[in-house]
Structure formats: structure tokens, C-alpha cells
CSV table of C-alpha atoms and ligand atoms in Angstrom, one decimal:
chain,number,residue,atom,x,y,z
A,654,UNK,CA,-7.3,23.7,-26.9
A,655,UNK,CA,-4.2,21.5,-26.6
A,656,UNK,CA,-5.0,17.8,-25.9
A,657,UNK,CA,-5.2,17.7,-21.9
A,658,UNK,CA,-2.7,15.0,-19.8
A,659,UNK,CA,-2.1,14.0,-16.9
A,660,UNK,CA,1.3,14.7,-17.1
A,661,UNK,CA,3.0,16.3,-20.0
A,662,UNK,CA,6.4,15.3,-20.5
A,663,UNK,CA,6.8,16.0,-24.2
A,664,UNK,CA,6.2,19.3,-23.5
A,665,UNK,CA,8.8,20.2,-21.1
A,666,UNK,CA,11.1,18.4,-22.8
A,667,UNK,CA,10.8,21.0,-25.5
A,668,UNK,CA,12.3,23.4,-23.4
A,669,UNK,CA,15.3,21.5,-22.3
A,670,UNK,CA,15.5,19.3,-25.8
A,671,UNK,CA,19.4,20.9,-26.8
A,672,UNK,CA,20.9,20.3,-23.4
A,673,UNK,CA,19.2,16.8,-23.0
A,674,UNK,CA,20.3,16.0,-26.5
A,675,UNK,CA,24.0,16.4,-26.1
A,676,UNK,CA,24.6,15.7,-22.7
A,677,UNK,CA,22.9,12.1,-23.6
A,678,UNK,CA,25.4,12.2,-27.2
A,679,UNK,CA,28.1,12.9,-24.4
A,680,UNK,CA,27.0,9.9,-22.4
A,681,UNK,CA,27.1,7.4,-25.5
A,682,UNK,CA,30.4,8.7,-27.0
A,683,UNK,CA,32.4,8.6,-23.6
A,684,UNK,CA,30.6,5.3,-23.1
A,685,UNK,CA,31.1,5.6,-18.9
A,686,UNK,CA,27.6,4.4,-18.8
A,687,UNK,CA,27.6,3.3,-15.3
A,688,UNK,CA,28.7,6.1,-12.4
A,689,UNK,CA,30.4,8.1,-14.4
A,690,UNK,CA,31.3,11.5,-14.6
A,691,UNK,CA,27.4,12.8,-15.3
A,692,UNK,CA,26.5,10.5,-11.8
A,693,UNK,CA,29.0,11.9,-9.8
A,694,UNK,CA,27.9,15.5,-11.3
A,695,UNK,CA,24.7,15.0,-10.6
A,696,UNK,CA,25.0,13.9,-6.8
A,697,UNK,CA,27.2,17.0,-6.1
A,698,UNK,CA,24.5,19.8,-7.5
A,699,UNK,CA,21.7,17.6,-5.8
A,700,UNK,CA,23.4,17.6,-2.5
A,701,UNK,CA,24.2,21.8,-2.8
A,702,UNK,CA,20.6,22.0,-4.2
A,703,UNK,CA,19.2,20.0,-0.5
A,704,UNK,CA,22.2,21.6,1.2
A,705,UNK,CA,21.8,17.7,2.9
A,706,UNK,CA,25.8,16.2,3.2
A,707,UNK,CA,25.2,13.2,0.9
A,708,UNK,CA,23.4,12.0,-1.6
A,709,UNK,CA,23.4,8.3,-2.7
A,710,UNK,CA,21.7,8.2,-6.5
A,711,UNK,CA,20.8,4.2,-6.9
A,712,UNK,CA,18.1,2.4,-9.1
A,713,UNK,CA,14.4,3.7,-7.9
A,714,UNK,CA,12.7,5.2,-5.1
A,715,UNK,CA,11.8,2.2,-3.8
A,716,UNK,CA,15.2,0.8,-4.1
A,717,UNK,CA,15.8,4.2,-2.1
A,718,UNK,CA,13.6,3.0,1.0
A,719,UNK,CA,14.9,-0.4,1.1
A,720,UNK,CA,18.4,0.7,1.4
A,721,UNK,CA,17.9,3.0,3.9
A,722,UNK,CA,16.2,0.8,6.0
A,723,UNK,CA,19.0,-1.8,4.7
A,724,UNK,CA,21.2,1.5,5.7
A,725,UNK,CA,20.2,2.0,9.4
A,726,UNK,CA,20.7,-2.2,10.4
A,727,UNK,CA,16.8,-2.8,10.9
A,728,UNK,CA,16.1,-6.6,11.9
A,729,UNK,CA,13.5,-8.5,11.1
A,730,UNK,CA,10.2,-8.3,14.2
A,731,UNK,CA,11.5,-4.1,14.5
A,732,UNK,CA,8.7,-2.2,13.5
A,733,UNK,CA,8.1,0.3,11.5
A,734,UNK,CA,5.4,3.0,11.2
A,735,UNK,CA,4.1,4.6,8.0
A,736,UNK,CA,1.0,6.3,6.9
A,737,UNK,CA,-2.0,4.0,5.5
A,738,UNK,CA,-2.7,6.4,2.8
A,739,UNK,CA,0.5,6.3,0.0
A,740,UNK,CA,1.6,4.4,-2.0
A,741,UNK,CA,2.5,0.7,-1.5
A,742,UNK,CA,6.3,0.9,-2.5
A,743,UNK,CA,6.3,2.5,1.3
A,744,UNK,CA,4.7,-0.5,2.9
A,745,UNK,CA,6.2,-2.5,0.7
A,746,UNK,CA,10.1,-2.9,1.6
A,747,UNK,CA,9.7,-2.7,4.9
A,748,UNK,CA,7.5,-6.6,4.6
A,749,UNK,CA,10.3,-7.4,2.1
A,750,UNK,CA,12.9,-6.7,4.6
A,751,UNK,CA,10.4,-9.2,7.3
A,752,UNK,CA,10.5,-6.0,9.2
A,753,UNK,CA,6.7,-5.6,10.6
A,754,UNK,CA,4.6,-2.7,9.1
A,755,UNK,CA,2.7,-0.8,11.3
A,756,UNK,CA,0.1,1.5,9.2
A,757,UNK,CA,-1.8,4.5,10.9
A,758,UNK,CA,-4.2,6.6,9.8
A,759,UNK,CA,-3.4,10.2,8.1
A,760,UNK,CA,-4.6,13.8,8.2
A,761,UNK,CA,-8.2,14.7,6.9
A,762,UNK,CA,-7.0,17.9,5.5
A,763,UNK,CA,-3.0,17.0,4.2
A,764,UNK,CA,-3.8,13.7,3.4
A,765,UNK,CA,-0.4,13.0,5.7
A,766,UNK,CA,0.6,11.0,8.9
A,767,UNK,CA,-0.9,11.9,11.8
A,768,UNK,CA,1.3,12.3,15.1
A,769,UNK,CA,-1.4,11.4,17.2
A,770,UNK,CA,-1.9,8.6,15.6
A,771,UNK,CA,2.1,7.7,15.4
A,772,UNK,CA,2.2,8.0,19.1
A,773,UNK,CA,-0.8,5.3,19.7
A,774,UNK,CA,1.3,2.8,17.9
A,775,UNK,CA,4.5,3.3,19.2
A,776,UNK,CA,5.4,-0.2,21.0
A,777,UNK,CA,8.9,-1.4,22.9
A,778,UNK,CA,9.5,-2.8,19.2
A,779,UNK,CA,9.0,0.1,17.4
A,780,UNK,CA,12.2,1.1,15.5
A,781,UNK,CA,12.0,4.0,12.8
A,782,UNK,CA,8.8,6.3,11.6
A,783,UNK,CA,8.5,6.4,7.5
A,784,UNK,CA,7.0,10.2,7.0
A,785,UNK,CA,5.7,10.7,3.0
A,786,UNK,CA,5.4,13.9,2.1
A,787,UNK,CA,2.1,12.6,0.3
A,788,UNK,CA,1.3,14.6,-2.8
A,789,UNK,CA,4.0,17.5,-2.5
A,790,UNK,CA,3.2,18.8,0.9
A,791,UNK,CA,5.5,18.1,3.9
A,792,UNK,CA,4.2,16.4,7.0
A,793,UNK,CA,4.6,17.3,10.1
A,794,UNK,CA,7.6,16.9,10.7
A,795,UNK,CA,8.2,19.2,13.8
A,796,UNK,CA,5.5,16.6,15.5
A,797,UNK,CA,7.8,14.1,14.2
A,798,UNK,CA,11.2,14.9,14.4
A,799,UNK,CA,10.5,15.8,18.7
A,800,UNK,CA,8.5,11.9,18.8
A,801,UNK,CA,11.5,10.4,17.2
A,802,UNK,CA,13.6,12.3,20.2
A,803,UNK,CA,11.5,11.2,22.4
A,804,UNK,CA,11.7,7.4,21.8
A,805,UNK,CA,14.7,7.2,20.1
A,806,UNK,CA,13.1,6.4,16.6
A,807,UNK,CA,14.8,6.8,12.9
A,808,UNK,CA,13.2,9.0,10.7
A,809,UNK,CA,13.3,8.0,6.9
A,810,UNK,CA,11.6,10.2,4.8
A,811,UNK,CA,9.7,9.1,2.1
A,812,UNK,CA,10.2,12.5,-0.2
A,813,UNK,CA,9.5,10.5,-3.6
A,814,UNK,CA,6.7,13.5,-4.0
A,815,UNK,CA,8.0,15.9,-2.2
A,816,UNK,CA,11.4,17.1,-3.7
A,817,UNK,CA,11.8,20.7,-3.7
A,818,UNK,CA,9.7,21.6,-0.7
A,819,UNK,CA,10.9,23.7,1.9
A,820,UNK,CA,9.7,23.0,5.5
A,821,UNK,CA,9.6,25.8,8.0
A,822,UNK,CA,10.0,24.4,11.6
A,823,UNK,CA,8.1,26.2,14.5
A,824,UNK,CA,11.2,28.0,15.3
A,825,UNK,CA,11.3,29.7,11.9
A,826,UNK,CA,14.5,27.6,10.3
A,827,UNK,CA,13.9,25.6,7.6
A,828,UNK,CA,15.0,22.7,5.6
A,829,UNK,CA,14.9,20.8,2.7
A,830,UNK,CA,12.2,17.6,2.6
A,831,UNK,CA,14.1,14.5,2.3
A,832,UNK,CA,17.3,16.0,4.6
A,833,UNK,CA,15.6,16.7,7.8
A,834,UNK,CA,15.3,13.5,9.2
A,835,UNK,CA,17.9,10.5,10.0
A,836,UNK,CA,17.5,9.5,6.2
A,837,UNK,CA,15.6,10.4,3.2
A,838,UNK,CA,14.4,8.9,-0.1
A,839,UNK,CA,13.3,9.9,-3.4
A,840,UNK,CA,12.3,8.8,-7.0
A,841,UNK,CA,12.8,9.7,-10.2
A,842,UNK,CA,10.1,8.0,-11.6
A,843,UNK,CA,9.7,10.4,-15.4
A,844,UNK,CA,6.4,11.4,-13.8
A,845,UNK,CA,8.0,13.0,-10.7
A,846,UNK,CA,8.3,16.7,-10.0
A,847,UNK,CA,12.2,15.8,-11.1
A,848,UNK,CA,11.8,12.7,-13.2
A,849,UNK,CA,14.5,11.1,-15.8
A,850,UNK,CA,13.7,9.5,-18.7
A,851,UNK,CA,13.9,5.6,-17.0
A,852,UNK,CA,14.0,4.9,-13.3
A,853,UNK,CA,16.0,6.3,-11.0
A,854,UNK,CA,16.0,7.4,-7.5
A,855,UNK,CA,18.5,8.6,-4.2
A,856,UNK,CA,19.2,8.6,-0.7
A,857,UNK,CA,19.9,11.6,1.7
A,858,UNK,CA,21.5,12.1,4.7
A,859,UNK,CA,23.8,14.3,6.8
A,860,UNK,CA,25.4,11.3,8.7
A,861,UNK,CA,28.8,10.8,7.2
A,862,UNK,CA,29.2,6.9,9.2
A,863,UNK,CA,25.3,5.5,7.2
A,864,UNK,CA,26.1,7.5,4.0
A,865,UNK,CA,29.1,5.5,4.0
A,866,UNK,CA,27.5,1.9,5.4
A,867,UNK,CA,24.6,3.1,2.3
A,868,UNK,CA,27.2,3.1,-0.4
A,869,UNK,CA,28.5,0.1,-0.1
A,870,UNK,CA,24.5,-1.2,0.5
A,871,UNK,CA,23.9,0.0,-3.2
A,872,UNK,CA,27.2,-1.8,-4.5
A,873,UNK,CA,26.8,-5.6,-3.4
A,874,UNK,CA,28.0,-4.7,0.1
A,875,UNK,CA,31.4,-3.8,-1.5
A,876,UNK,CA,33.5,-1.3,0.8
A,877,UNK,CA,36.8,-2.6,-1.0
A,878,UNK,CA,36.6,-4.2,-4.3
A,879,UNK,CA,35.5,-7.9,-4.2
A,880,UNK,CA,35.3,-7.8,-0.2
A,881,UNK,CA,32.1,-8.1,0.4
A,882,UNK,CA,31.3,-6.7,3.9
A,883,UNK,CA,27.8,-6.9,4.3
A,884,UNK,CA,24.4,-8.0,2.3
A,885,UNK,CA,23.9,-5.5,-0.1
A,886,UNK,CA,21.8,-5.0,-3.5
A,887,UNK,CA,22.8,-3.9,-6.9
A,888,UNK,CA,21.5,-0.6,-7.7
A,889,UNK,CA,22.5,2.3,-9.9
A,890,UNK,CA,21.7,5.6,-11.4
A,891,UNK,CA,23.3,5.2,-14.7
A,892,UNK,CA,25.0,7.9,-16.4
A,893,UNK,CA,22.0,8.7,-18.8
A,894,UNK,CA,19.7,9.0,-16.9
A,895,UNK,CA,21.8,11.4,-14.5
A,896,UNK,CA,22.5,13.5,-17.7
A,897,UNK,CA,18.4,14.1,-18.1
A,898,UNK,CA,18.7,15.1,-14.4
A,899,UNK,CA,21.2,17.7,-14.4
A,900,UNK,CA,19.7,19.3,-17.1
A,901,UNK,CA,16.4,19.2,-15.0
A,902,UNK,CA,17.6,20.2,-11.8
A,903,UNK,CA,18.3,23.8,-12.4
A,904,UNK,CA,14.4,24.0,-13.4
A,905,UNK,CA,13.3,22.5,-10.4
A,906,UNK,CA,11.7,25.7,-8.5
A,907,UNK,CA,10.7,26.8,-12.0
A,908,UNK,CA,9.0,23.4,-12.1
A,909,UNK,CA,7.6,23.5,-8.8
A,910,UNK,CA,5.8,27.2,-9.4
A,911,UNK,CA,4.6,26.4,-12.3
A,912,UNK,CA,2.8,23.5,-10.4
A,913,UNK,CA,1.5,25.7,-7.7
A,914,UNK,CA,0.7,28.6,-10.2
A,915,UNK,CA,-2.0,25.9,-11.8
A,916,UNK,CA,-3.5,24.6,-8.1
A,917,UNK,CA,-3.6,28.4,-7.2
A,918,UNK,CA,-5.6,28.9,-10.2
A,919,UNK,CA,-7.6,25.4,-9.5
A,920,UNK,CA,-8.4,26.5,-6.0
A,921,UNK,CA,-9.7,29.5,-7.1
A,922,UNK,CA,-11.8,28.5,-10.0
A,923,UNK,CA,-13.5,26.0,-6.9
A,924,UNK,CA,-14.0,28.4,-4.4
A,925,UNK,CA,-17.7,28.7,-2.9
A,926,UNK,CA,-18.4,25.8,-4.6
A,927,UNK,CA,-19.9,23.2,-2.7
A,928,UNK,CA,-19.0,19.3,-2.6
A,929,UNK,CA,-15.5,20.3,-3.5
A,930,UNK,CA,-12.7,20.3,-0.7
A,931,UNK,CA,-10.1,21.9,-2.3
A,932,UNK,CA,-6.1,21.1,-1.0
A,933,UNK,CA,-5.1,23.2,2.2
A,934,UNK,CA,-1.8,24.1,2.4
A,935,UNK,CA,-0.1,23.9,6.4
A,936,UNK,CA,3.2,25.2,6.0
A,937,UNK,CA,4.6,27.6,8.2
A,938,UNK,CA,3.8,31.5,7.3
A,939,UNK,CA,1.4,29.8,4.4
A,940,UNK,CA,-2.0,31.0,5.0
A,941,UNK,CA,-3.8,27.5,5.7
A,942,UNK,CA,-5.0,27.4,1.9
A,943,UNK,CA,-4.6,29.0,-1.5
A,944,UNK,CA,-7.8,31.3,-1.8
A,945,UNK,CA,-5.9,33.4,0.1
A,946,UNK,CA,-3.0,33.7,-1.9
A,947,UNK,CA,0.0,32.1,-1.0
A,948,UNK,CA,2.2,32.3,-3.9
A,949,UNK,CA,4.8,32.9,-1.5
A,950,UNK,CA,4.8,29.7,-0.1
A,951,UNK,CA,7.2,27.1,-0.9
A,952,UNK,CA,6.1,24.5,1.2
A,953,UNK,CA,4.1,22.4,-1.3
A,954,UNK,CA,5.3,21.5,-4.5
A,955,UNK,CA,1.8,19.7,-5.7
A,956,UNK,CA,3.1,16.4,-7.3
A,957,UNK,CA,-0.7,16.2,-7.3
A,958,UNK,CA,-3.5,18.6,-7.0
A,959,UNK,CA,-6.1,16.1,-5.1
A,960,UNK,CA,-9.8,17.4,-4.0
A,961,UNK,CA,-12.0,15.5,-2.2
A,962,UNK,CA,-15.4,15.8,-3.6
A,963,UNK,CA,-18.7,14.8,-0.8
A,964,UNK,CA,-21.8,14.1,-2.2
A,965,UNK,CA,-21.0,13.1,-5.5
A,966,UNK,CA,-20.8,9.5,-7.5
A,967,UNK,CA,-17.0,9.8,-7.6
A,968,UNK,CA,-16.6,6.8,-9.7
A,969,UNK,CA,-19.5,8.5,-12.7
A,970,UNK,CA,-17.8,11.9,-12.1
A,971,UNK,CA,-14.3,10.0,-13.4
A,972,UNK,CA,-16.3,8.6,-15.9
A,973,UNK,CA,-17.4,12.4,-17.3
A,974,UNK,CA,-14.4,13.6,-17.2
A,975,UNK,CA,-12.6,10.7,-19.1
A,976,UNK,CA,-14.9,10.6,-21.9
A,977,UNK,CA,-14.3,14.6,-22.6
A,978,UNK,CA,-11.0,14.1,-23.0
A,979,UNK,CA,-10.0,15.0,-19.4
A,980,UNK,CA,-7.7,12.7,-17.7
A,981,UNK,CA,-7.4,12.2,-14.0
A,982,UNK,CA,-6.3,9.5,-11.1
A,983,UNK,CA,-8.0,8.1,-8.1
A,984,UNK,CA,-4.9,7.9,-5.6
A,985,UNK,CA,-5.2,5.9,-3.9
A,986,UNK,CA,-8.3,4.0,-4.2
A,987,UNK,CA,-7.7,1.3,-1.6
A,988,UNK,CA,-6.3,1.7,1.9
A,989,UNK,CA,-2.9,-0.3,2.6
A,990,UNK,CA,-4.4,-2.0,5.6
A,991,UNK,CA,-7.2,-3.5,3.4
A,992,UNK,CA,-4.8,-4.6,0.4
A,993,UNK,CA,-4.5,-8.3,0.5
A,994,UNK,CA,-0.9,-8.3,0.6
A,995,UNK,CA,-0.8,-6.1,4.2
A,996,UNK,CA,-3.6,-7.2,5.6
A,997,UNK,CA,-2.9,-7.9,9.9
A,998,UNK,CA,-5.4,-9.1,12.5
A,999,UNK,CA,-3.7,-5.8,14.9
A,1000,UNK,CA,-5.4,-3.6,12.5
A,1001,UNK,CA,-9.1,-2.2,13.5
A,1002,UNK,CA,-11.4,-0.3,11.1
A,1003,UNK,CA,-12.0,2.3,13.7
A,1004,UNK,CA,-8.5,2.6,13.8
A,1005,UNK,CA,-8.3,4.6,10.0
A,1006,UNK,CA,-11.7,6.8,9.7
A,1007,UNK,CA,-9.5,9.6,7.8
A,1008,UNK,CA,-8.0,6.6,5.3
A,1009,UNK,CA,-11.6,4.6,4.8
A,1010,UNK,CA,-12.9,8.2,3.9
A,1011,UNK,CA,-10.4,9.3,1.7
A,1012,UNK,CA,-10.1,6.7,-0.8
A,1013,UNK,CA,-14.1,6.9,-1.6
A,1014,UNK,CA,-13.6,11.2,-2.0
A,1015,UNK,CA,-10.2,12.0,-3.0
A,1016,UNK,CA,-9.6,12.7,-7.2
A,1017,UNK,CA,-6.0,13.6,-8.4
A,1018,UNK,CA,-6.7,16.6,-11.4
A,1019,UNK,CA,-4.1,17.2,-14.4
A,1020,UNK,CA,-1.0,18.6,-12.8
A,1021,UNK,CA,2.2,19.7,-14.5
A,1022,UNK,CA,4.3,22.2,-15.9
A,1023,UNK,CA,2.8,22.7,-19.3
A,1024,UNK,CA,-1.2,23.0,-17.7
A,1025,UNK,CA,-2.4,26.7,-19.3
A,1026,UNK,CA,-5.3,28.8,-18.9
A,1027,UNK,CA,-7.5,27.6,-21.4
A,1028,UNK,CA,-7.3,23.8,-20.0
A,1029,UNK,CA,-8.0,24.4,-16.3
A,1030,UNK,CA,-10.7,26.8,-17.5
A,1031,UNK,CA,-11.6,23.3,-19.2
A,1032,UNK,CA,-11.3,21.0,-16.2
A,1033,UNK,CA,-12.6,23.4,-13.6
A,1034,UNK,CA,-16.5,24.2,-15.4
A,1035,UNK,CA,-16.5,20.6,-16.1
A,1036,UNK,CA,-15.9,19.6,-12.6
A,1037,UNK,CA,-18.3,22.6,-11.4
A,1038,UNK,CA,-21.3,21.7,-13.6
A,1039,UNK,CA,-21.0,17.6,-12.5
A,1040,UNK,CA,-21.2,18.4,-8.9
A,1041,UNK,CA,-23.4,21.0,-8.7
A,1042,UNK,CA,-26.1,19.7,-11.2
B,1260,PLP,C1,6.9,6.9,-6.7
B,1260,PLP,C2,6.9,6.6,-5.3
B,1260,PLP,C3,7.8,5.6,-4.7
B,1260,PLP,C4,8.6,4.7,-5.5
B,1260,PLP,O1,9.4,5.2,-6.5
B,1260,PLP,P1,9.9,4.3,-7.7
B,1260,PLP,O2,11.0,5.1,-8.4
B,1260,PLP,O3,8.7,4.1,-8.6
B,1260,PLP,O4,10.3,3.0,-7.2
B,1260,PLP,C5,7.8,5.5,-3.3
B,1260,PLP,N1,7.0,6.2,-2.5
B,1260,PLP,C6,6.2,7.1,-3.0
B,1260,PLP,C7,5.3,7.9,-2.1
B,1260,PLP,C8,6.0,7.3,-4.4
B,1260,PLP,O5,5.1,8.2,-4.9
């Protein structure tokens, strides 16, 4: 059996090696290192790709977040309301900006926001709504968008796991993650669903007046050389790395059934058994979860396959699984409101049941392009025998 990972980027790169190869020889003999022609390239097929009006590469995803917020003119004391359960970078620019983070709690079964719980914190201060598409799979974002209507909230979505997806609103039309709402963000962090080979990330949106505020945002506020118009950052896809990504981009549904190809055959090899909570898919026209077959469905693109396992000494079943030679990730293993860093005398335990009860349950299996047969075979009777014994 090949050597399982977490994430195997050698061996997709052994599909793409000739085109990476030269485009990147390209790069270093035309030496436009910064924003040239492979950037500008790259923007134009992402944006067909979204069908979302621009796309603003910069730095990293969490770059990405910061400038949108930057983007939109959020003051310090506006708050802002994400999910409790994601990763920090969310949380994170939105303190650095002195903007106040308001964390709720998330859905048992998606792992993602929950609208009742947006609405409960919505306040006279409440500015904008930061939706991650946690793991692969969209939230709700009809729930969502119609709150956001309602009190007159931005929308930037956090789609640093969610690229690809394709949300189907209740009225059947559909949309790319990361262009439905006011703004949206993503990463290209190597270990993404479309990763580079360094950092990397981009902004979305269909407004033509904040994609142009945006770029000058990512260019030291710079609308007209050395005027500088307004605070901005310095932050760049550079050329490289925008080579790696067009030579990904095309691969990118490839990529993502590939991804739900292994979970399909994860959720299968789990059925019945008990202790395991296996991912549910919610997407429009999907049929709640993959036992029943939804190869169709091309709502969730699985940047992780997470189960939550009940009854179990998660922390020794890690353990088992890391000394034969099976890696896997706890994410996340502490909720936001109880990081040190976030901590805020508004928040209340009883306030994030779903959170408190995910972080002791939830563990993230190998997922990737490369998984095959033998190895989930592997992982799955390993998994089976530990919590059934
Ligand atoms: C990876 C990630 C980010 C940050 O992306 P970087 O490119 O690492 O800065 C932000 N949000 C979420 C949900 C992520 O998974």
C-alpha cells in the first residue's frame, strides 16, 4: 500500500508536472515576477470559472478577509458576525481591524453557521455576516442572503474551503460559493482544494464600484501611481504562483470529484456502524447524505471529510491511527470563543452547545485527490475495529 497522507501534493503534481514546469521556466525567463501576464491570466479564467465580475488575486486568504472588510469601509465598534467553529484567520482580521467579533454557534450536522443563531446576535451595531463554507460544504446561504436583506448587512464569504462548490438556492438557480454574497474570499494555501505552491489567495465580487475601491486596497491605496488615496496594504499573487494555478484550475471539478468519490466511499464503508456520525450533505436536490448516493451533487467539494465519533476516547483513537501510519487532524480542537486571544465577557457557554460538542467529537480523515481503494479500505477497518471494540 502506498504511504497514506493527509494530503498528497506530490502526487498530483505528477499529473500536471510538464505544464507546471514550463509555465514556471516561462515565469523566470520573462522575469514579470510581480502581476504579470500569468496574474492577469489567471484572474480572467478564475472569474469565467465563478462567472463572479471580478476577481482581485492578493497575498493569502486571510489577506483576502481583511481587504474586504478593508474593501466595504468597516469602522472600528461595527460588528461583525462569524461562526465559532473555523478557523481563527476568520476571527482574526476582523479584531485586527478593532472591528468587534461577534462568534455564534454552528450547525450540529454541517458544522456551519447557524441563522438562528445569526439573528439572536444581530444588534443596531451589527454591520456585515462572515459565512465559511466550513470543510467544503456551503452554508446556508439562502437563510443568509434574505437576513442580510433584511437588516441591511454585508455578506463576505469566507470560501477559503469551499471553491468549486455550487449552491442551489430554494428557487432552483445556482451560484458559485465565494460570488453570491456582497464579497467573497479565498486561499490558496498548497493544501487547498486549489492550492499553489506558496501562499496566495483572492477576492470576489460582482460590484464593479468595491472591486475597484479593493484594488487599490491591495496596492498601498494607490488608484493613480504614487497618490495614495486611502490606507491600503501591500499584497500580491506573484506571477509564479499564478502559473501553478492556471495549470490547476482546469482540474478543479476533476479535483473536487475525486474528493467526493473518496467520502462517498468513506461514508459507505461507515454505514450501520455505530459511534460514527458520518458528514451529511444539505445541498439542494442532494439527498441529505451520501449513503444514498449523491454523486450528482456538486454542492460539497470535501476540503475535509470530518466524522464525529460519540462514545469513543477521541484523543487514543488519534493516537491508533497515528502510530499505523494513518494521518489525521482534529479541526478544530478549541472553540474561538474560548481561545485566549477572543475571549469576551458577552459570550455565554450556553450560548455554543453545537461548538463545545464539536471540538471533543469531530476528526478530519485523509482527503485528497490521490486517496485509492486500498488506503481507505485501510483507514476505514481501522477506524471500525477502534470504535466498535
Ligand atoms: C485557510 C483558511 C484561511 C486563511 O487562508 P491563508 O491563505 O492561510 O491565509 C481563512 N479561512 C479559512 C476558513 C481557512 O480554511
Amino acid at each position: 500500500m502506498k504511504k497514506i497522507q493527509m494530503v498528497d501534493l506530490k502526487g498530483q503534481y505528477e499529473h500536471i508536472k510538464e505544464r507546471v514546469d514550463s509555465s514556471i521556466l516561462d515565469v523566470i525567463e520573462n522575469t514579470a515576477f510581480i502581476n504579470g501576464p500569468e496574474v492577469r491570466s489567471f484572474q480572467e479564467e478564475l472569474e469565467a470559472y465563478l462567472s463572479v465580475k471580478h476577481v482581485i488575486p492578493c497575498g493569502n486568504g486571510t489577506d483576502a478577509l481583511q481587504i474586504a472588510m478593508m474593501g466595504l469601509g468597516l469602522q472600528p465598534g461595527d460588528e461583525v458576525i462569524t461562526a465559532d467553529f473555523t478557523f481563527a484567520a476568520t476571527v482574526e482580521v476582523i479584531a485586527l481591524l478593532k472591528l468587534t467579533p461577534v462568534l455564534v454557534d454552528v450547525e450540529p450536522d454541517t458544522f456551519n453557521i447557524d441563522p438562528v443563531a445569526i439573528k439572536k446576535a444581530i444588534t443596531s451595531k451589527t454591520k456585515a455576516i462572515v459565512p465559511v463554507h466550513l470543510f467544503g460544504q456551503p452554508a446556508n446561504m439562502d437563510a443568509i442572503m434574505q437576513i442580510a436583506e433584511e437588516h441591511n448587512l454585508f455578506i463576505i464569504e469566507d470560501n477559503a474551503q469551499g471553491i468549486g462548490s455550487t449552491y442551489t438556492f430554494a428557487d432552483g438557480s445556482s451560484a458559485k460559493t465565494g460570488a453570491i454574497g456582497h464579497v467573497g474570499s479565498t486561499s490558496f494555501f498548497p493544501s487547498k482544494n486549489l492550492g499553489c505552491y506558496g501562499d496566495g489567495g483572492a477576492i470576489f465580487t460582482n460590484d464593479d464600484d468595491l472591486a475597484h475601491t479593493i484594488r487599490g486596497v491591495v496596492n498601498h491605496g494607490m488608484y493613480k501611481r504614487y497618490h495614495h488615496d486611502v490606507v491600503g496594504v501591500n499584497s500580491r499573487l506573484d506571477s509564479i504562483q499564478a502559473a501553478v494555478l492556471r495549470a490547476k484550475l482546469p482540474n478543479l471539478d476533476n479535483y473536487n470529484n475525486a474528493r467526493r468519490t473518496a467520502a462517498k466511499k468513506y461514508t459507505e464503508a461507515f454505514a450501520g456502524i455505530k459511534n460514527i456520525i458520518t458528514p451529511s450533505i444539505k445541498g439542494k436536490g442532494c439527498d441529505k447524505d451520501i449513503n444514498t448516493s449523491c454523486n450528482a451533487c456538486d454542492c460539497h467539494v470535501f476540503h475535509q471529510y470530518t466524522l464525529r465519533v460519540l462514545n469513543t476516547d477521541r484523543d487514543a483513537l488519534v493516537k491508533h491511527l497515528n502510530d499505523t501510519g494513518i494521518p489525521c487532524g482534529i479541526y478544530y480542537p478549541i472553540p474561538l470563543h474560548s481561545q485566549k486571544a477572543y475571549q469576551d465577557s458577552r459570550y455565554n457557554e450556553a450560548d455554543f452547545p453545537v461548538t463545545n460538542q464539536l471540538v471533543k467529537e469531530v476528526i478530519s480523515l485523509p482527503m485528497h485527490t490521490e486517496l485509492d481503494d486500498e488506503q481507505i479500505a485501510f483507514i476505514t477497518t481501522t477506524i471500525i475495529d477502534f470504535v466498535t471494540k
